[in-house]
mmCIF file of C-alpha atoms and ligand atoms in Angstrom:
data_model
loop_
_atom_site.group_PDB
_atom_site.id
_atom_site.type_symbol
_atom_site.label_atom_id
_atom_site.label_comp_id
_atom_site.label_asym_id
_atom_site.label_seq_id
_atom_site.Cartn_x
_atom_site.Cartn_y
_atom_site.Cartn_z
ATOM 1 C CA MET A 1 -64.505 24.694 -31.611
ATOM 2 C CA SER A 2 -68.011 23.761 -30.683
ATOM 3 C CA SER A 3 -68.879 20.680 -28.743
ATOM 4 C CA PHE A 4 -71.453 18.092 -29.912
ATOM 5 C CA ARG A 5 -73.934 19.497 -27.325
ATOM 6 C CA GLU A 6 -73.504 23.034 -28.598
ATOM 7 C CA LEU A 7 -73.948 21.976 -32.185
ATOM 8 C CA PHE A 8 -76.865 19.658 -31.821
ATOM 9 C CA GLY A 9 -78.396 20.383 -28.329
ATOM 10 C CA ALA A 10 -77.765 16.938 -26.725
ATOM 11 C CA ASP A 11 -74.988 14.625 -25.885
ATOM 12 C CA PRO A 12 -73.719 12.036 -28.376
ATOM 13 C CA GLU A 13 -74.733 8.446 -27.986
ATOM 14 C CA VAL A 14 -71.552 6.993 -29.295
ATOM 15 C CA SER A 15 -68.075 7.930 -30.303
ATOM 16 C CA ALA A 16 -65.525 6.233 -32.490
ATOM 17 C CA GLU A 17 -62.124 6.963 -34.057
ATOM 18 C CA ALA A 18 -59.867 5.557 -36.749
ATOM 19 C CA PRO A 19 -56.162 6.297 -37.642
ATOM 20 C CA GLY A 20 -54.425 7.394 -40.870
ATOM 21 C CA ARG A 21 -51.707 5.138 -42.104
ATOM 22 C CA ALA A 22 -48.350 5.269 -43.700
ATOM 23 C CA ASN A 23 -47.365 2.430 -45.888
ATOM 24 C CA LEU A 24 -43.928 1.032 -45.056
ATOM 25 C CA ILE A 25 -43.633 -0.979 -48.203
ATOM 26 C CA GLY A 26 -45.883 -2.629 -50.891
ATOM 27 C CA GLU A 27 -46.839 0.254 -53.035
ATOM 28 C CA HIS A 28 -49.248 0.043 -55.925
ATOM 29 C CA THR A 29 -49.575 -3.627 -55.357
ATOM 30 C CA ASP A 30 -53.092 -3.789 -53.697
ATOM 31 C CA TYR A 31 -55.163 -3.520 -56.758
ATOM 32 C CA SER A 32 -53.237 -6.410 -58.354
ATOM 33 C CA GLY A 33 -53.957 -8.695 -55.425
ATOM 34 C CA GLY A 34 -50.539 -8.212 -53.894
ATOM 35 C CA PHE A 35 -48.817 -7.802 -50.571
ATOM 36 C CA VAL A 36 -48.728 -4.594 -48.520
ATOM 37 C CA LEU A 37 -47.204 -3.551 -45.155
ATOM 38 C CA PRO A 38 -48.680 -0.361 -43.690
ATOM 39 C CA VAL A 39 -48.409 1.132 -40.314
ATOM 40 C CA THR A 40 -50.924 3.299 -38.422
ATOM 41 C CA ILE A 41 -49.963 6.869 -37.619
ATOM 42 C CA PRO A 42 -50.900 8.738 -34.360
ATOM 43 C CA GLN A 43 -53.041 11.123 -36.392
ATOM 44 C CA ARG A 44 -56.656 9.987 -36.417
ATOM 45 C CA THR A 45 -60.313 10.984 -37.049
ATOM 46 C CA ARG A 46 -62.940 10.987 -34.323
ATOM 47 C CA VAL A 47 -66.683 10.770 -34.799
ATOM 48 C CA GLU A 48 -69.336 11.562 -32.206
ATOM 49 C CA LEU A 49 -72.773 10.451 -33.258
ATOM 50 C CA ARG A 50 -76.371 10.439 -32.068
ATOM 51 C CA ARG A 51 -79.331 8.818 -33.857
ATOM 52 C CA ARG A 52 -82.304 10.850 -35.011
ATOM 53 C CA ARG A 53 -85.910 9.667 -35.475
ATOM 54 C CA ASP A 54 -86.128 10.751 -39.108
ATOM 55 C CA ASP A 55 -83.814 10.058 -41.996
ATOM 56 C CA THR A 56 -81.885 13.420 -41.953
ATOM 57 C CA ALA A 57 -78.209 13.278 -41.556
ATOM 58 C CA ARG A 58 -76.532 16.337 -40.124
ATOM 59 C CA VAL A 59 -72.773 16.180 -40.259
ATOM 60 C CA HIS A 60 -70.363 18.741 -38.787
ATOM 61 C CA SER A 61 -66.753 19.149 -39.805
ATOM 62 C CA VAL A 62 -64.670 20.735 -37.008
ATOM 63 C CA GLN A 63 -61.828 21.488 -39.373
ATOM 64 C CA LEU A 64 -64.024 23.082 -42.025
ATOM 65 C CA ARG A 65 -66.387 24.702 -39.438
ATOM 66 C CA ARG A 66 -69.449 23.582 -41.506
ATOM 67 C CA THR A 67 -72.572 21.613 -40.853
ATOM 68 C CA GLU A 68 -74.071 19.802 -43.840
ATOM 69 C CA GLU A 69 -77.303 17.946 -44.312
ATOM 70 C CA TYR A 70 -78.593 15.152 -46.548
ATOM 71 C CA ARG A 71 -81.235 12.388 -46.506
ATOM 72 C CA VAL A 72 -80.068 8.947 -45.624
ATOM 73 C CA GLY A 73 -81.362 6.749 -48.486
ATOM 74 C CA SER A 74 -81.177 9.668 -50.964
ATOM 75 C CA GLU A 75 -77.381 10.137 -51.127
ATOM 76 C CA SER A 76 -76.165 12.062 -54.137
ATOM 77 C CA ALA A 77 -72.592 13.022 -54.872
ATOM 78 C CA ARG A 78 -71.501 16.591 -54.299
ATOM 79 C CA HIS A 79 -67.815 16.157 -54.959
ATOM 80 C CA ASP A 80 -66.624 17.325 -51.567
ATOM 81 C CA TRP A 81 -65.754 15.861 -48.205
ATOM 82 C CA LEU A 82 -69.354 14.952 -47.364
ATOM 83 C CA ASP A 83 -69.225 12.291 -50.191
ATOM 84 C CA TYR A 84 -67.165 10.054 -47.840
ATOM 85 C CA VAL A 85 -69.988 10.118 -45.279
ATOM 86 C CA GLN A 86 -72.705 9.831 -47.899
ATOM 87 C CA GLY A 87 -70.793 6.944 -49.442
ATOM 88 C CA VAL A 88 -70.663 5.034 -46.293
ATOM 89 C CA THR A 89 -74.460 5.382 -45.643
ATOM 90 C CA ALA A 90 -75.181 4.591 -49.302
ATOM 91 C CA MET A 91 -73.322 1.283 -48.995
ATOM 92 C CA ALA A 92 -74.752 0.397 -45.667
ATOM 93 C CA ARG A 93 -78.031 -0.967 -46.881
ATOM 94 C CA PRO A 94 -79.638 -3.373 -46.168
ATOM 95 C CA ARG A 95 -78.388 -2.794 -42.535
ATOM 96 C CA PRO A 96 -80.718 -0.919 -40.250
ATOM 97 C CA LEU A 97 -80.009 2.869 -40.458
ATOM 98 C CA ARG A 98 -81.783 6.124 -40.034
ATOM 99 C CA GLY A 99 -80.813 9.712 -39.774
ATOM 100 C CA PHE A 100 -78.191 10.953 -37.296
ATOM 101 C CA GLU A 101 -76.077 13.802 -36.136
ATOM 102 C CA ALA A 102 -72.394 13.567 -36.349
ATOM 103 C CA ARG A 103 -69.332 15.711 -35.302
ATOM 104 C CA ILE A 104 -66.185 14.907 -37.115
ATOM 105 C CA ASP A 105 -62.793 16.039 -35.850
ATOM 106 C CA SER A 106 -59.603 14.919 -37.614
ATOM 107 C CA ASP A 107 -55.872 15.756 -37.477
ATOM 108 C CA VAL A 108 -54.992 13.378 -40.447
ATOM 109 C CA PRO A 109 -53.706 15.783 -43.004
ATOM 110 C CA PRO A 110 -55.634 15.524 -46.298
ATOM 111 C CA GLY A 111 -53.813 15.363 -49.627
ATOM 112 C CA SER A 112 -50.641 13.819 -48.052
ATOM 113 C CA GLY A 113 -51.064 10.256 -49.003
ATOM 114 C CA LEU A 114 -51.780 9.232 -45.374
ATOM 115 C CA SER A 115 -55.415 8.075 -45.971
ATOM 116 C CA SER A 116 -57.428 10.834 -44.465
ATOM 117 C CA SER A 117 -60.290 9.410 -46.525
ATOM 118 C CA ALA A 118 -60.003 5.938 -45.030
ATOM 119 C CA ALA A 119 -59.740 7.343 -41.478
ATOM 120 C CA LEU A 120 -63.042 9.230 -42.183
ATOM 121 C CA GLU A 121 -64.761 6.184 -43.650
ATOM 122 C CA ILE A 122 -63.670 3.719 -40.918
ATOM 123 C CA SER A 123 -64.396 6.033 -38.036
ATOM 124 C CA MET A 124 -67.847 6.822 -39.425
ATOM 125 C CA LEU A 125 -68.568 3.202 -40.062
ATOM 126 C CA ARG A 126 -67.398 2.280 -36.418
ATOM 127 C CA ALA A 127 -69.721 4.912 -35.068
ATOM 128 C CA LEU A 128 -72.638 3.734 -37.188
ATOM 129 C CA ARG A 129 -71.996 0.036 -36.401
ATOM 130 C CA GLU A 130 -72.165 0.784 -32.720
ATOM 131 C CA ALA A 131 -75.133 3.231 -32.871
ATOM 132 C CA PHE A 132 -77.301 0.986 -35.096
ATOM 133 C CA GLY A 133 -76.151 -2.383 -33.690
ATOM 134 C CA TRP A 134 -74.774 -3.787 -36.905
ATOM 135 C CA THR A 135 -72.970 -7.146 -36.810
ATOM 136 C CA LEU A 136 -69.971 -6.458 -39.014
ATOM 137 C CA ASP A 137 -66.471 -7.537 -38.414
ATOM 138 C CA ASP A 138 -63.428 -5.363 -39.058
ATOM 139 C CA VAL A 139 -62.534 -6.823 -42.466
ATOM 140 C CA ARG A 140 -66.128 -6.370 -43.758
ATOM 141 C CA LEU A 141 -66.118 -2.841 -42.258
ATOM 142 C CA ALA A 142 -62.954 -2.070 -44.342
ATOM 143 C CA LEU A 143 -64.488 -3.539 -47.536
ATOM 144 C CA LEU A 144 -67.548 -1.322 -46.958
ATOM 145 C CA GLY A 145 -65.297 1.686 -46.698
ATOM 146 C CA GLN A 146 -63.546 0.769 -49.808
ATOM 147 C CA ARG A 147 -66.760 0.327 -51.665
ATOM 148 C CA ALA A 148 -67.986 3.772 -50.444
ATOM 149 C CA GLU A 149 -64.823 5.219 -52.010
ATOM 150 C CA VAL A 150 -64.820 3.230 -55.233
ATOM 151 C CA GLU A 151 -68.546 3.176 -56.055
ATOM 152 C CA PHE A 152 -69.728 6.462 -54.470
ATOM 153 C CA VAL A 153 -66.779 8.792 -54.348
ATOM 154 C CA GLY A 154 -65.538 7.323 -57.643
ATOM 155 C CA ALA A 155 -61.804 6.875 -56.694
ATOM 156 C CA PRO A 156 -60.732 3.384 -57.986
ATOM 157 C CA VAL A 157 -58.505 2.645 -54.901
ATOM 158 C CA GLY A 158 -57.388 -0.768 -53.622
ATOM 159 C CA VAL A 159 -58.192 -2.111 -50.113
ATOM 160 C CA MET A 160 -55.004 -1.220 -48.244
ATOM 161 C CA ASP A 161 -55.962 2.027 -46.689
ATOM 162 C CA GLN A 162 -59.328 0.894 -45.219
ATOM 163 C CA MET A 163 -57.841 -2.361 -43.939
ATOM 164 C CA ALA A 164 -54.881 -0.594 -42.352
ATOM 165 C CA SER A 165 -57.197 1.920 -40.640
ATOM 166 C CA SER A 166 -59.639 -0.800 -39.524
ATOM 167 C CA LEU A 167 -57.244 -3.596 -38.418
ATOM 168 C CA GLY A 168 -53.921 -1.714 -37.779
ATOM 169 C CA SER A 169 -52.431 -1.349 -34.282
ATOM 170 C CA PRO A 170 -49.647 0.904 -32.906
ATOM 171 C CA ARG A 171 -46.111 -0.443 -32.716
ATOM 172 C CA ALA A 172 -46.909 -3.203 -35.341
ATOM 173 C CA ALA A 173 -46.955 -3.202 -39.113
ATOM 174 C CA LEU A 174 -49.969 -4.872 -40.716
ATOM 175 C CA PHE A 175 -49.151 -7.455 -43.318
ATOM 176 C CA ILE A 176 -51.952 -7.746 -45.746
ATOM 177 C CA ASP A 177 -52.386 -10.333 -48.573
ATOM 178 C CA THR A 178 -54.831 -8.171 -50.498
ATOM 179 C CA GLN A 179 -56.111 -11.310 -52.431
ATOM 180 C CA SER A 180 -57.105 -13.491 -49.596
ATOM 181 C CA LEU A 181 -57.379 -10.575 -47.125
ATOM 182 C CA ARG A 182 -55.372 -12.572 -44.638
ATOM 183 C CA THR A 183 -53.583 -10.191 -42.194
ATOM 184 C CA GLU A 184 -50.875 -10.513 -39.732
ATOM 185 C CA LEU A 185 -49.572 -7.967 -37.293
ATOM 186 C CA VAL A 186 -45.614 -7.833 -37.298
ATOM 187 C CA PRO A 187 -44.329 -6.087 -34.328
ATOM 188 C CA ILE A 188 -41.949 -3.188 -34.856
ATOM 189 C CA PRO A 189 -38.614 -3.894 -33.198
ATOM 190 C CA ALA A 190 -37.486 -1.569 -30.345
ATOM 191 C CA GLY A 191 -34.464 -0.369 -32.436
ATOM 192 C CA LEU A 192 -36.722 0.858 -35.269
ATOM 193 C CA GLY A 193 -38.264 4.382 -35.510
ATOM 194 C CA ILE A 194 -40.573 5.374 -38.284
ATOM 195 C CA ALA A 195 -40.834 8.953 -39.500
ATOM 196 C CA VAL A 196 -43.287 10.442 -41.955
ATOM 197 C CA VAL A 197 -42.424 13.753 -43.610
ATOM 198 C CA HIS A 198 -44.777 15.540 -45.937
ATOM 199 C CA SER A 199 -43.122 16.957 -49.153
ATOM 200 C CA GLY A 200 -45.284 19.961 -49.330
ATOM 201 C CA ILE A 201 -46.480 18.701 -52.753
ATOM 202 C CA SER A 202 -50.257 17.883 -52.660
ATOM 203 C CA HIS A 203 -51.510 14.789 -54.584
ATOM 204 C CA ASP A 204 -54.830 13.660 -55.914
ATOM 205 C CA HIS A 205 -55.029 10.055 -56.825
ATOM 206 C CA ALA A 206 -58.776 10.174 -57.552
ATOM 207 C CA SER A 207 -57.856 11.653 -60.891
ATOM 208 C CA GLY A 208 -55.405 10.953 -63.635
ATOM 209 C CA GLU A 209 -52.321 8.870 -63.155
ATOM 210 C CA TYR A 210 -53.702 6.544 -60.461
ATOM 211 C CA ARG A 211 -56.506 5.401 -62.920
ATOM 212 C CA VAL A 212 -53.934 5.180 -65.826
ATOM 213 C CA ARG A 213 -51.644 2.915 -63.714
ATOM 214 C CA ARG A 214 -54.557 0.633 -62.701
ATOM 215 C CA GLY A 215 -55.451 0.280 -66.500
ATOM 216 C CA GLU A 216 -51.834 -0.521 -67.361
ATOM 217 C CA CYS A 217 -51.773 -3.251 -64.719
ATOM 218 C CA GLU A 218 -55.075 -4.645 -66.168
ATOM 219 C CA GLU A 219 -53.726 -4.720 -69.682
ATOM 220 C CA ALA A 220 -50.423 -6.292 -68.544
ATOM 221 C CA THR A 221 -52.540 -9.019 -66.780
ATOM 222 C CA ARG A 222 -54.470 -9.733 -69.984
ATOM 223 C CA ALA A 223 -51.364 -9.692 -72.159
ATOM 224 C CA LEU A 224 -49.591 -12.119 -69.742
ATOM 225 C CA GLY A 225 -52.663 -14.307 -69.564
ATOM 226 C CA VAL A 226 -52.430 -14.464 -65.733
ATOM 227 C CA ALA A 227 -55.212 -14.221 -63.190
ATOM 228 C CA SER A 228 -53.463 -11.271 -61.536
ATOM 229 C CA LEU A 229 -50.048 -9.683 -61.583
ATOM 230 C CA ARG A 230 -49.750 -11.163 -58.052
ATOM 231 C CA THR A 231 -48.939 -14.527 -59.454
ATOM 232 C CA LEU A 232 -45.737 -13.248 -61.065
ATOM 233 C CA THR A 233 -42.220 -14.274 -59.852
ATOM 234 C CA VAL A 234 -38.728 -13.768 -60.930
ATOM 235 C CA GLU A 235 -39.148 -16.803 -63.300
ATOM 236 C CA ASP A 236 -41.596 -14.652 -65.281
ATOM 237 C CA LEU A 237 -39.052 -11.769 -65.856
ATOM 238 C CA PRO A 238 -38.346 -12.765 -69.565
ATOM 239 C CA ARG A 239 -42.114 -12.674 -70.301
ATOM 240 C CA ILE A 240 -42.542 -9.397 -68.343
ATOM 241 C CA GLU A 241 -39.677 -7.723 -70.276
ATOM 242 C CA ALA A 242 -41.208 -8.766 -73.568
ATOM 243 C CA LEU A 243 -44.238 -6.772 -72.840
ATOM 244 C CA ARG A 244 -44.877 -3.537 -74.729
ATOM 245 C CA PRO A 245 -43.551 -0.419 -72.912
ATOM 246 C CA PRO A 246 -44.616 0.804 -70.423
ATOM 247 C CA LEU A 247 -46.483 -2.351 -69.382
ATOM 248 C CA ASP A 248 -43.078 -4.083 -69.000
ATOM 249 C CA ARG A 249 -42.017 -1.703 -66.320
ATOM 250 C CA ARG A 250 -45.339 -1.638 -64.535
ATOM 251 C CA ALA A 251 -45.511 -5.405 -64.176
ATOM 252 C CA ARG A 252 -41.793 -5.541 -63.134
ATOM 253 C CA HIS A 253 -42.544 -3.097 -60.329
ATOM 254 C CA VAL A 254 -45.503 -5.132 -59.048
ATOM 255 C CA MET A 255 -43.569 -8.309 -59.279
ATOM 256 C CA THR A 256 -40.416 -7.017 -57.446
ATOM 257 C CA GLU A 257 -42.381 -5.043 -55.023
ATOM 258 C CA ASN A 258 -44.367 -7.981 -53.887
ATOM 259 C CA ALA A 259 -41.069 -9.944 -53.249
ATOM 260 C CA ARG A 260 -39.792 -6.920 -51.279
ATOM 261 C CA VAL A 261 -42.706 -6.941 -49.042
ATOM 262 C CA LEU A 262 -42.217 -10.679 -48.097
ATOM 263 C CA GLU A 263 -38.522 -9.856 -47.433
ATOM 264 C CA ALA A 264 -39.308 -6.780 -45.384
ATOM 265 C CA VAL A 265 -41.611 -8.898 -43.166
ATOM 266 C CA GLU A 266 -38.691 -11.341 -42.655
ATOM 267 C CA ALA A 267 -36.378 -8.475 -41.973
ATOM 268 C CA LEU A 268 -38.604 -6.910 -39.424
ATOM 269 C CA ARG A 269 -39.022 -10.373 -37.588
ATOM 270 C CA ALA A 270 -35.185 -10.848 -37.617
ATOM 271 C CA GLY A 271 -34.505 -7.218 -36.551
ATOM 272 C CA ALA A 272 -32.471 -6.859 -39.742
ATOM 273 C CA LEU A 273 -32.899 -3.119 -40.029
ATOM 274 C CA GLU A 274 -30.184 -2.394 -42.570
ATOM 275 C CA ARG A 275 -31.844 -4.953 -44.822
ATOM 276 C CA LEU A 276 -35.158 -3.295 -44.272
ATOM 277 C CA GLY A 277 -33.770 0.056 -45.147
ATOM 278 C CA ALA A 278 -32.249 -1.354 -48.370
ATOM 279 C CA LEU A 279 -35.675 -2.746 -49.318
ATOM 280 C CA LEU A 280 -37.298 0.640 -48.830
ATOM 281 C CA ALA A 281 -34.643 2.359 -51.011
ATOM 282 C CA ALA A 282 -35.135 -0.235 -53.734
ATOM 283 C CA SER A 283 -39.000 0.191 -53.465
ATOM 284 C CA HIS A 284 -38.420 3.960 -54.036
ATOM 285 C CA ARG A 285 -36.251 3.331 -57.067
ATOM 286 C CA SER A 286 -38.801 1.027 -58.596
ATOM 287 C CA LEU A 287 -41.642 3.398 -57.998
ATOM 288 C CA ARG A 288 -39.526 6.212 -59.617
ATOM 289 C CA ASP A 289 -38.126 4.307 -62.504
ATOM 290 C CA ASP A 290 -40.578 1.410 -63.304
ATOM 291 C CA TYR A 291 -43.752 2.620 -61.964
ATOM 292 C CA GLN A 292 -43.058 6.244 -62.576
ATOM 293 C CA VAL A 293 -45.174 7.739 -59.797
ATOM 294 C CA SER A 294 -42.625 9.974 -58.168
ATOM 295 C CA VAL A 295 -41.699 13.554 -58.905
ATOM 296 C CA PRO A 296 -38.212 15.182 -58.689
ATOM 297 C CA ASP A 297 -38.744 16.988 -55.409
ATOM 298 C CA LEU A 298 -40.017 13.805 -53.717
ATOM 299 C CA ASP A 299 -36.901 12.065 -54.922
ATOM 300 C CA ARG A 300 -34.856 14.856 -53.434
ATOM 301 C CA LEU A 301 -36.670 14.580 -50.060
ATOM 302 C CA VAL A 302 -36.058 10.706 -50.020
ATOM 303 C CA ALA A 303 -32.378 11.247 -50.820
ATOM 304 C CA LEU A 304 -31.902 14.013 -48.105
ATOM 305 C CA ALA A 305 -33.663 11.675 -45.600
ATOM 306 C CA ALA A 306 -31.457 8.697 -46.608
ATOM 307 C CA GLU A 307 -28.338 10.620 -45.924
ATOM 308 C CA ALA A 308 -29.346 11.723 -42.374
ATOM 309 C CA PRO A 309 -27.638 9.884 -39.561
ATOM 310 C CA GLY A 310 -29.234 6.793 -38.231
ATOM 311 C CA VAL A 311 -31.499 6.327 -41.299
ATOM 312 C CA PHE A 312 -31.915 2.761 -42.641
ATOM 313 C CA GLY A 313 -33.903 3.749 -45.729
ATOM 314 C CA ALA A 314 -36.684 6.010 -47.082
ATOM 315 C CA ARG A 315 -39.309 5.917 -49.844
ATOM 316 C CA LEU A 316 -42.417 7.695 -51.052
ATOM 317 C CA THR A 317 -45.477 6.420 -49.310
ATOM 318 C CA GLY A 318 -49.065 6.315 -50.793
ATOM 319 C CA GLY A 319 -50.127 6.926 -54.245
ATOM 320 C CA GLY A 320 -47.205 9.120 -55.258
ATOM 321 C CA PHE A 321 -46.840 12.346 -57.241
ATOM 322 C CA GLY A 322 -46.376 14.202 -54.001
ATOM 323 C CA GLY A 323 -47.591 13.504 -50.579
ATOM 324 C CA ALA A 324 -45.346 12.036 -47.822
ATOM 325 C CA ILE A 325 -42.313 9.843 -47.477
ATOM 326 C CA VAL A 326 -41.819 7.141 -44.890
ATOM 327 C CA VAL A 327 -38.422 6.732 -43.226
ATOM 328 C CA ALA A 328 -36.990 3.778 -41.305
ATOM 329 C CA ALA A 329 -34.363 4.848 -38.738
ATOM 330 C CA ARG A 330 -33.010 4.664 -35.321
ATOM 331 C CA PRO A 331 -35.534 6.068 -32.958
ATOM 332 C CA GLU A 332 -33.204 8.314 -30.989
ATOM 333 C CA GLY A 333 -33.375 12.020 -32.006
ATOM 334 C CA LEU A 334 -35.449 11.058 -35.034
ATOM 335 C CA ARG A 335 -37.809 14.082 -35.028
ATOM 336 C CA ALA A 336 -34.890 16.598 -34.695
ATOM 337 C CA SER A 337 -32.894 14.803 -37.463
ATOM 338 C CA MET A 338 -36.084 14.983 -39.768
ATOM 339 C CA GLU A 339 -36.463 18.634 -38.964
ATOM 340 C CA ARG A 340 -32.872 19.102 -40.281
ATOM 341 C CA VAL A 341 -33.855 17.167 -43.400
ATOM 342 C CA ALA A 342 -36.818 19.512 -43.887
ATOM 343 C CA GLU A 343 -34.503 22.543 -43.608
ATOM 344 C CA ARG A 344 -32.164 21.221 -46.158
ATOM 345 C CA TYR A 345 -35.140 20.388 -48.529
ATOM 346 C CA ARG A 346 -36.498 23.947 -48.230
ATOM 347 C CA ALA A 347 -33.053 25.408 -49.011
ATOM 348 C CA GLN A 348 -32.787 23.201 -52.113
ATOM 349 C CA THR A 349 -36.489 23.252 -53.387
ATOM 350 C CA ARG A 350 -38.137 26.227 -51.639
ATOM 351 C CA ARG A 351 -40.832 23.912 -50.513
ATOM 352 C CA THR A 352 -41.929 23.433 -46.953
ATOM 353 C CA ALA A 353 -41.773 19.834 -45.685
ATOM 354 C CA THR A 354 -43.534 19.019 -42.536
ATOM 355 C CA VAL A 355 -42.447 16.293 -40.016
ATOM 356 C CA LEU A 356 -45.712 14.481 -39.175
ATOM 357 C CA VAL A 357 -44.314 11.424 -37.344
ATOM 358 C CA PRO A 358 -42.871 11.184 -34.813
ATOM 359 C CA ARG A 359 -44.899 13.988 -33.122
HETATM 360 C C1 GLA B 1 -53.719 4.824 -52.516
HETATM 361 C C2 GLA B 1 -54.827 3.813 -52.564
HETATM 362 C C3 GLA B 1 -54.402 2.435 -52.005
HETATM 363 C C4 GLA B 1 -53.050 2.072 -52.793
HETATM 364 C C5 GLA B 1 -52.019 3.131 -52.659
HETATM 365 C C6 GLA B 1 -50.789 2.758 -53.557
HETATM 366 O O1 GLA B 1 -53.352 5.119 -51.233
HETATM 367 O O2 GLA B 1 -55.918 4.218 -51.781
HETATM 368 O O3 GLA B 1 -55.320 1.439 -52.249
HETATM 369 O O4 GLA B 1 -53.285 1.665 -54.122
HETATM 370 O O5 GLA B 1 -52.544 4.295 -53.168
HETATM 371 O O6 GLA B 1 -50.009 1.829 -52.967
#
């Protein structure tokens, strides 16, 4: 592994980092102006950076062992990892910016629904903010990261991941109202451990189903004549159920999931961990049956985790169709217990699950 000095012949001027996230609850609600409750994970992306006098950007990925080059101000998509960096500099205008050298090192696993892309965008933005002296608060920084992904990379994501990476903090969940962008850190009670287990099934929400679900939500919004699905409550259930399938199920998921997030915040505050677990389980069922973003082996992993001793509840986390699950459980012996879940999962599915949290 080469150091910054070995790569670029001088020491970096700044270094910055940003974490990946697991979403505790509030899935597929953020692009409908709803509520989400992510937690940061220990895995993070680190960027070391040094300004250049010209407009050349030279960017090294430690994991890929590659150095790539492009001109700041002439970004053009290549459909690979560099697009997240190019997207960030393309969105930075009119802020002061020139070329730079950057070394990127990350242990956030890509393709697991843990926001490796947001961790890259946010760490890069933090490094650029410091190196070029931008005045940019953490919410605006998150919005810039989201724009890079939506407008440059072309993945129509919501704002949760960038907000979580930019504003999250260890030992607290970050409640986000994705409409007003109001946030609140909700402490994780001492009796609660959080595990994240990758299913061994890779996902790709830039394509296909994610886009389809977004479209269905927009159609349901129009059909119901509301400003956003966020405004729906239980009172609207008869109207929701009168929508043409599958819009009825999609809108019902968003409505019930938003209610579950608010309840989960209360449960965390009250230390009502059994209640929290039940909400996670209900969220998974809703994602499986109403939103239809799960796959059978992911359901299997959630079921195996839910049966493990000390577990309050489990659900898929992130966009779905693979990736990781999040588990709320007693903290004692959590890693070993999740390793046993991974063994049973392998025996039943022949897939390799990886316990990513706790480390
Ligand atoms: C991806 C997106 C987020 C959010 C989740 C689903 O992680 O990046 O904006 O929509 O899927 O909750």
